[in-house]
Tab-separated table of N, CA and C and ligand atoms in Angstrom:
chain	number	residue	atom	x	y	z
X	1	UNK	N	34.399	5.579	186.795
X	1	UNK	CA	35.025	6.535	187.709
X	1	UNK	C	34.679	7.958	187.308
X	2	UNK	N	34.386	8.578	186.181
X	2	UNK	CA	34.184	9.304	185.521
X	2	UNK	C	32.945	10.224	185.968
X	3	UNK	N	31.911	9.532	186.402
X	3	UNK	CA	30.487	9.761	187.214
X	3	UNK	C	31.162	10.715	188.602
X	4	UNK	N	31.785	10.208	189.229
X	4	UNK	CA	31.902	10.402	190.490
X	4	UNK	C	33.106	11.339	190.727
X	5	UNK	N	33.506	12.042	189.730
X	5	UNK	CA	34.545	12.880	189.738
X	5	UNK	C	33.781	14.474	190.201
X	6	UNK	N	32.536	14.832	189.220
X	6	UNK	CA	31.622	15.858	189.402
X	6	UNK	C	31.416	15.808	191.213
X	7	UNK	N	30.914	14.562	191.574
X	7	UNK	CA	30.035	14.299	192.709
X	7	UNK	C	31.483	15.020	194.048
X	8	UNK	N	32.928	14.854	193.711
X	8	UNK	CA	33.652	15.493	194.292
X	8	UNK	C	33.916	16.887	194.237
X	9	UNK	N	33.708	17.578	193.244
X	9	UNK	CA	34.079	18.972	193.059
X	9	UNK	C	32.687	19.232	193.614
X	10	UNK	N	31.416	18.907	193.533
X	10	UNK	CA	30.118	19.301	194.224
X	10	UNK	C	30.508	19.403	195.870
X	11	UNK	N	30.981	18.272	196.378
X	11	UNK	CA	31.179	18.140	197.856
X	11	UNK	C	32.445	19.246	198.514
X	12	UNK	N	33.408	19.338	197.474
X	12	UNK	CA	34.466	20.564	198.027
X	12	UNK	C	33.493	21.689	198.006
X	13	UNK	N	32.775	21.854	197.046
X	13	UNK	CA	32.434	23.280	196.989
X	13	UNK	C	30.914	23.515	198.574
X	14	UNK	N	30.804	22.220	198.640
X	14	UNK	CA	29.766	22.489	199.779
X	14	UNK	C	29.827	22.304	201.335
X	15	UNK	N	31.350	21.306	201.409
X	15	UNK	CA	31.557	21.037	202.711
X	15	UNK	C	33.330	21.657	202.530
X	16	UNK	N	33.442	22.284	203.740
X	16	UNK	CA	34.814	22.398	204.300
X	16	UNK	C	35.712	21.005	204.347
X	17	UNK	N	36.541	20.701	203.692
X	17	UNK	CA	37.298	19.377	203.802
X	17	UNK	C	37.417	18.568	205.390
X	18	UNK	N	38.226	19.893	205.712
X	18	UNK	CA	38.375	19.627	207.323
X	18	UNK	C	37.058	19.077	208.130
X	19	UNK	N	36.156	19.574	207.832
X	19	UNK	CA	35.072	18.924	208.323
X	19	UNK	C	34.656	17.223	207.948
X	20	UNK	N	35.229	16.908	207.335
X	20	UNK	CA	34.824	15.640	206.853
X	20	UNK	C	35.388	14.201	207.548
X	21	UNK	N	34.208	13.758	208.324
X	21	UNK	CA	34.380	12.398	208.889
X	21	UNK	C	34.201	11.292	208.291
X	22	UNK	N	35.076	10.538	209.027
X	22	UNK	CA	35.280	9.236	208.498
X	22	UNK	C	33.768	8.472	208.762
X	23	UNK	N	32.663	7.771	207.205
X	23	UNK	CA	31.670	7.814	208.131
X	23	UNK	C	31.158	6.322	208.114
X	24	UNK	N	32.208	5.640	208.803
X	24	UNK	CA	31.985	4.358	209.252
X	24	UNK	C	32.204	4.711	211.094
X	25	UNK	N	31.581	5.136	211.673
X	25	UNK	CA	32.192	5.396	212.402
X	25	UNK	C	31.082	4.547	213.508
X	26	UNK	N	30.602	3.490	213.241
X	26	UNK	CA	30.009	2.459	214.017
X	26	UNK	C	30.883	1.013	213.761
X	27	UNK	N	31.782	1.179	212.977
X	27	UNK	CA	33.120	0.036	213.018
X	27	UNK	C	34.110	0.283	214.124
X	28	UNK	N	34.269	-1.243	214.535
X	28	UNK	CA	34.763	-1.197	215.948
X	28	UNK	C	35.928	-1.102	215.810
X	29	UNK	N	36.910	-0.510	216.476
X	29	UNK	CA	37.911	0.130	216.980
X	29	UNK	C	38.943	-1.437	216.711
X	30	UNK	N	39.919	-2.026	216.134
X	30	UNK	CA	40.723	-2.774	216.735
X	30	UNK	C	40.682	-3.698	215.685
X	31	UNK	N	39.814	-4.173	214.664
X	31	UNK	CA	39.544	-5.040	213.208
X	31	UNK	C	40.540	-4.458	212.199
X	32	UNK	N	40.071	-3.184	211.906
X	32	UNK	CA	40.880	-2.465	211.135
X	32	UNK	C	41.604	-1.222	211.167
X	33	UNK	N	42.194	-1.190	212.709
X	33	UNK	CA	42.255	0.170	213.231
X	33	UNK	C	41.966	1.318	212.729
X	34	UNK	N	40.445	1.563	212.673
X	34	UNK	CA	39.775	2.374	212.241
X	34	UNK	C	39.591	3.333	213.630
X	35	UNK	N	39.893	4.230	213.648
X	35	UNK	CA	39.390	5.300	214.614
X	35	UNK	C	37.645	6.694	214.268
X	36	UNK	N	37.204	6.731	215.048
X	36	UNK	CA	35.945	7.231	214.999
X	36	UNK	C	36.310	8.654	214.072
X	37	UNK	N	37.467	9.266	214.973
X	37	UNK	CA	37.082	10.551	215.404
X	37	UNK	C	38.213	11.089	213.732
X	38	UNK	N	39.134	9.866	213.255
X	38	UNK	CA	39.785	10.445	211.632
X	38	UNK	C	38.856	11.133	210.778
X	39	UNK	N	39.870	11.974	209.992
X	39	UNK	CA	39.058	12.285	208.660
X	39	UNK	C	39.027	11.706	207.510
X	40	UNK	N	37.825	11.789	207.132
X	40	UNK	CA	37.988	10.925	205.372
X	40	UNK	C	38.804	11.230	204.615
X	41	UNK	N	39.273	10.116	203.906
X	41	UNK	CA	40.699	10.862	202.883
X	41	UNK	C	40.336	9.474	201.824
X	42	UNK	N	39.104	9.095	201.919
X	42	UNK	CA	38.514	7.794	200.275
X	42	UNK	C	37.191	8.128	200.024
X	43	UNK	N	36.803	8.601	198.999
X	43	UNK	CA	34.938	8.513	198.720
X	43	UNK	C	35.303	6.900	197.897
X	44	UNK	N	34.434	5.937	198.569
X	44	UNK	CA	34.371	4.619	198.013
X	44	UNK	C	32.911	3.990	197.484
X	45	UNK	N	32.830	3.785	196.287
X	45	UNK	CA	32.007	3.410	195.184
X	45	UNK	C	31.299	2.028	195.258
X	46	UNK	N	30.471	1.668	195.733
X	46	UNK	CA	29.896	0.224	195.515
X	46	UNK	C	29.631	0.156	193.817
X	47	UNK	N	29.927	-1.223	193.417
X	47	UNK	CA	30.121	-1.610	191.882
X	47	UNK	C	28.350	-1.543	191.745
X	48	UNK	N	27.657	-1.922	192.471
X	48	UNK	CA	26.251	-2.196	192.256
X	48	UNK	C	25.345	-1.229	192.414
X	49	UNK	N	24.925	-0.067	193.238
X	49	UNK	CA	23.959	0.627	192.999
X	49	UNK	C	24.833	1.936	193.078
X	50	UNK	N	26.030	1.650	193.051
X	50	UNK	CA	27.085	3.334	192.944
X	50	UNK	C	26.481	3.765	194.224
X	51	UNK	N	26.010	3.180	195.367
X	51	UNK	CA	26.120	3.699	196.771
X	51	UNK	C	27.274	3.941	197.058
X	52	UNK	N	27.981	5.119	198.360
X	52	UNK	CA	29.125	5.999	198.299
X	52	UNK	C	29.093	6.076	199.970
X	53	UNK	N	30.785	6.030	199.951
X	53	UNK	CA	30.869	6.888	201.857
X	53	UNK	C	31.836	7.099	201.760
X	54	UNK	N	32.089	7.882	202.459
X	54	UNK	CA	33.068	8.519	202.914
X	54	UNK	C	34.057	7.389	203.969
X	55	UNK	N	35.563	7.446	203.607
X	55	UNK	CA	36.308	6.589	204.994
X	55	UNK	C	37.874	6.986	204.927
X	56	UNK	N	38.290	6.684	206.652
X	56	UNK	CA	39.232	6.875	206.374
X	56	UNK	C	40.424	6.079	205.614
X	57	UNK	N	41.065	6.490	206.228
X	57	UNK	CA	42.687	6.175	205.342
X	57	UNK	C	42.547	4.671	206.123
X	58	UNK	N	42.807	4.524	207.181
X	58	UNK	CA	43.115	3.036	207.970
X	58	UNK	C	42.090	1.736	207.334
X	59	UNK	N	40.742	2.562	207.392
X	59	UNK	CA	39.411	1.947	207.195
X	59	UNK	C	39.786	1.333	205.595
X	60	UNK	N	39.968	2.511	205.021
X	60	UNK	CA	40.024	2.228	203.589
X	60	UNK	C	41.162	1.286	203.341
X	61	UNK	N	42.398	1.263	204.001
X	61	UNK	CA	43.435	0.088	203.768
X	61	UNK	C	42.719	-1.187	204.055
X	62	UNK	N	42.280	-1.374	204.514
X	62	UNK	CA	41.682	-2.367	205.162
X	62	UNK	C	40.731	-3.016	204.345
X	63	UNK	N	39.752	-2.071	204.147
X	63	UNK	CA	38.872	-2.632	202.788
X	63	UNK	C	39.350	-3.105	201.809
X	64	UNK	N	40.423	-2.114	201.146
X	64	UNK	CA	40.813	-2.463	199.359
X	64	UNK	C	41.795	-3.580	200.212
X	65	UNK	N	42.375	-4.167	200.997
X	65	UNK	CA	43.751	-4.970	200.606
X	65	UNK	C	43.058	-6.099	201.567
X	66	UNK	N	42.743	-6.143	202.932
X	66	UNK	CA	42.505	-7.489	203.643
X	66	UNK	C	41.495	-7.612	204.172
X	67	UNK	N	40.412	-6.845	203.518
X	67	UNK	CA	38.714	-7.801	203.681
X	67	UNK	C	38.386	-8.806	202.412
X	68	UNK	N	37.742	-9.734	202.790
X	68	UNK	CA	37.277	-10.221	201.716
X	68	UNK	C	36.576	-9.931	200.609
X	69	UNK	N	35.659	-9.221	201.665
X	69	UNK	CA	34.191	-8.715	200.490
X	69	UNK	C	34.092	-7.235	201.579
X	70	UNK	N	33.567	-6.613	200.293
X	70	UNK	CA	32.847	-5.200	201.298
X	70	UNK	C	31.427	-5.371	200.640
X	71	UNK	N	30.604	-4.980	202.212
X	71	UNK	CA	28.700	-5.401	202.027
X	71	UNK	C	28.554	-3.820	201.783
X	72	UNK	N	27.455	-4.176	200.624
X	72	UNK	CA	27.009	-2.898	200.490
X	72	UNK	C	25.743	-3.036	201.307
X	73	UNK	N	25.543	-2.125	202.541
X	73	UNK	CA	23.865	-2.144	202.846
X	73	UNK	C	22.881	-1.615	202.031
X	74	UNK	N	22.701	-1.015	201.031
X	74	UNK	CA	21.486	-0.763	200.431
X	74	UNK	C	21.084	-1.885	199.483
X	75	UNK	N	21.838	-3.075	198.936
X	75	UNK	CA	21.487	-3.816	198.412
X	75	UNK	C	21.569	-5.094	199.149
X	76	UNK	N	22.184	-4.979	199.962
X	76	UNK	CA	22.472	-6.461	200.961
X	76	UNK	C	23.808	-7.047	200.239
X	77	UNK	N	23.891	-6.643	199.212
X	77	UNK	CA	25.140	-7.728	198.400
X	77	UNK	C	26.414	-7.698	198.987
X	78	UNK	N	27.384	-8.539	198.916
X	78	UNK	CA	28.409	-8.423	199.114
X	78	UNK	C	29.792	-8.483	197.846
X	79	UNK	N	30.591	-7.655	197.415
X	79	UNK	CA	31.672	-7.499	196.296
X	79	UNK	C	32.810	-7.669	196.855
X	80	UNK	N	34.032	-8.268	195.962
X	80	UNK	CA	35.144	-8.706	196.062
X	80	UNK	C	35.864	-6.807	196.126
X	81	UNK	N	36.480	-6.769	197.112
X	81	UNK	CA	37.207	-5.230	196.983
X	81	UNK	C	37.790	-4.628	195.927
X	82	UNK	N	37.979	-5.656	195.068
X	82	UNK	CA	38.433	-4.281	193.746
X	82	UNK	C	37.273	-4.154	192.863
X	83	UNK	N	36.116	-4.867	193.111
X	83	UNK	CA	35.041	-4.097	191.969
X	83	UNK	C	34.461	-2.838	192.620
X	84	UNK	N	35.062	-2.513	193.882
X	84	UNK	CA	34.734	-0.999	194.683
X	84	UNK	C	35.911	-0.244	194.362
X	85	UNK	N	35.566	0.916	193.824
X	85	UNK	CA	36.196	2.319	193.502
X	85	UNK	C	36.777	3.055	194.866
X	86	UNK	N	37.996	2.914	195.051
X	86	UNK	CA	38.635	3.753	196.335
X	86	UNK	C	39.057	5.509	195.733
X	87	UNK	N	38.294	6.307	195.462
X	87	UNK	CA	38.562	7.457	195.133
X	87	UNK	C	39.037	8.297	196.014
X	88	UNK	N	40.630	8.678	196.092
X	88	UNK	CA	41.518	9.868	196.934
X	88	UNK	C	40.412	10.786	196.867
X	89	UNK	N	40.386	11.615	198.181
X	89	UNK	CA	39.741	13.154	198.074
X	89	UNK	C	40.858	13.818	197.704
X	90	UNK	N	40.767	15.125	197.338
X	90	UNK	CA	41.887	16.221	196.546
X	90	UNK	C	42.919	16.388	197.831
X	91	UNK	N	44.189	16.054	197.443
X	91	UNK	CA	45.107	16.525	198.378
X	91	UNK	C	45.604	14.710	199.419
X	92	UNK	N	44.619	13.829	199.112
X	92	UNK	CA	45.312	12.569	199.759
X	92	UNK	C	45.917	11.887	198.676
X	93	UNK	N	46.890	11.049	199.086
X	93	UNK	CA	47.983	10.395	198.837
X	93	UNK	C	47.319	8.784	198.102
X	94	UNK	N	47.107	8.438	197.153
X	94	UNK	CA	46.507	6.750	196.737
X	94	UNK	C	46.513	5.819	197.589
X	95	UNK	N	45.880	4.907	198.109
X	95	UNK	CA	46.208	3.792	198.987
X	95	UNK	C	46.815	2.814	197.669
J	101	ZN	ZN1	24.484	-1.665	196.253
J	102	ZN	ZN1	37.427	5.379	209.879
């Protein structure tokens, strides 16, 4: 977790918070009531190549507690949800 703490104070200092979308935003509406248009409030960690996105709050409940596996696309693999890192952005609340 330690890695990816820098990689947040880099992103405050370069993007406006408010600006920040949720960026699953080709997940369909109604699985995990994920809405397009939320803001990110999880930078989430794949255990395997430390690939990263941004998601929201709904999205992100959804992942850490009642998916099975979350696929990472850059490796094809698929991980059990707690070997993925759900990291709060500054100012959200822990899922
Ligand atoms: Zn990966
Ligand atoms: Zn979302």
């Amino acid at each position: 977790m330690l890695d990816t703490i820098p990689d947040i104070e880099l992103l405050i200092e370069l993007v406006d918070m408010e600006d920040l979308r949720c960026g699953d935003v080709n997940h369909p509406r109604g699985i995990s009531f994920h809405t397009a248009e939320a803001s990110a409030e999880f930078l989430i960690v794949a255990p395997c190549c430390g690939d990263r996105g941004l998601l929201c709050r709904t999205r992100s409940y959804y992942l850490k507690y009642q998916a099975a596996t979350i696929h990472c696309m850059r490796c094809d693999a698929r991980w059990a949800p707690d070997r993925y890192q759900f990291i709060p952005l500054p100012g959200v609340l822990p899922i």
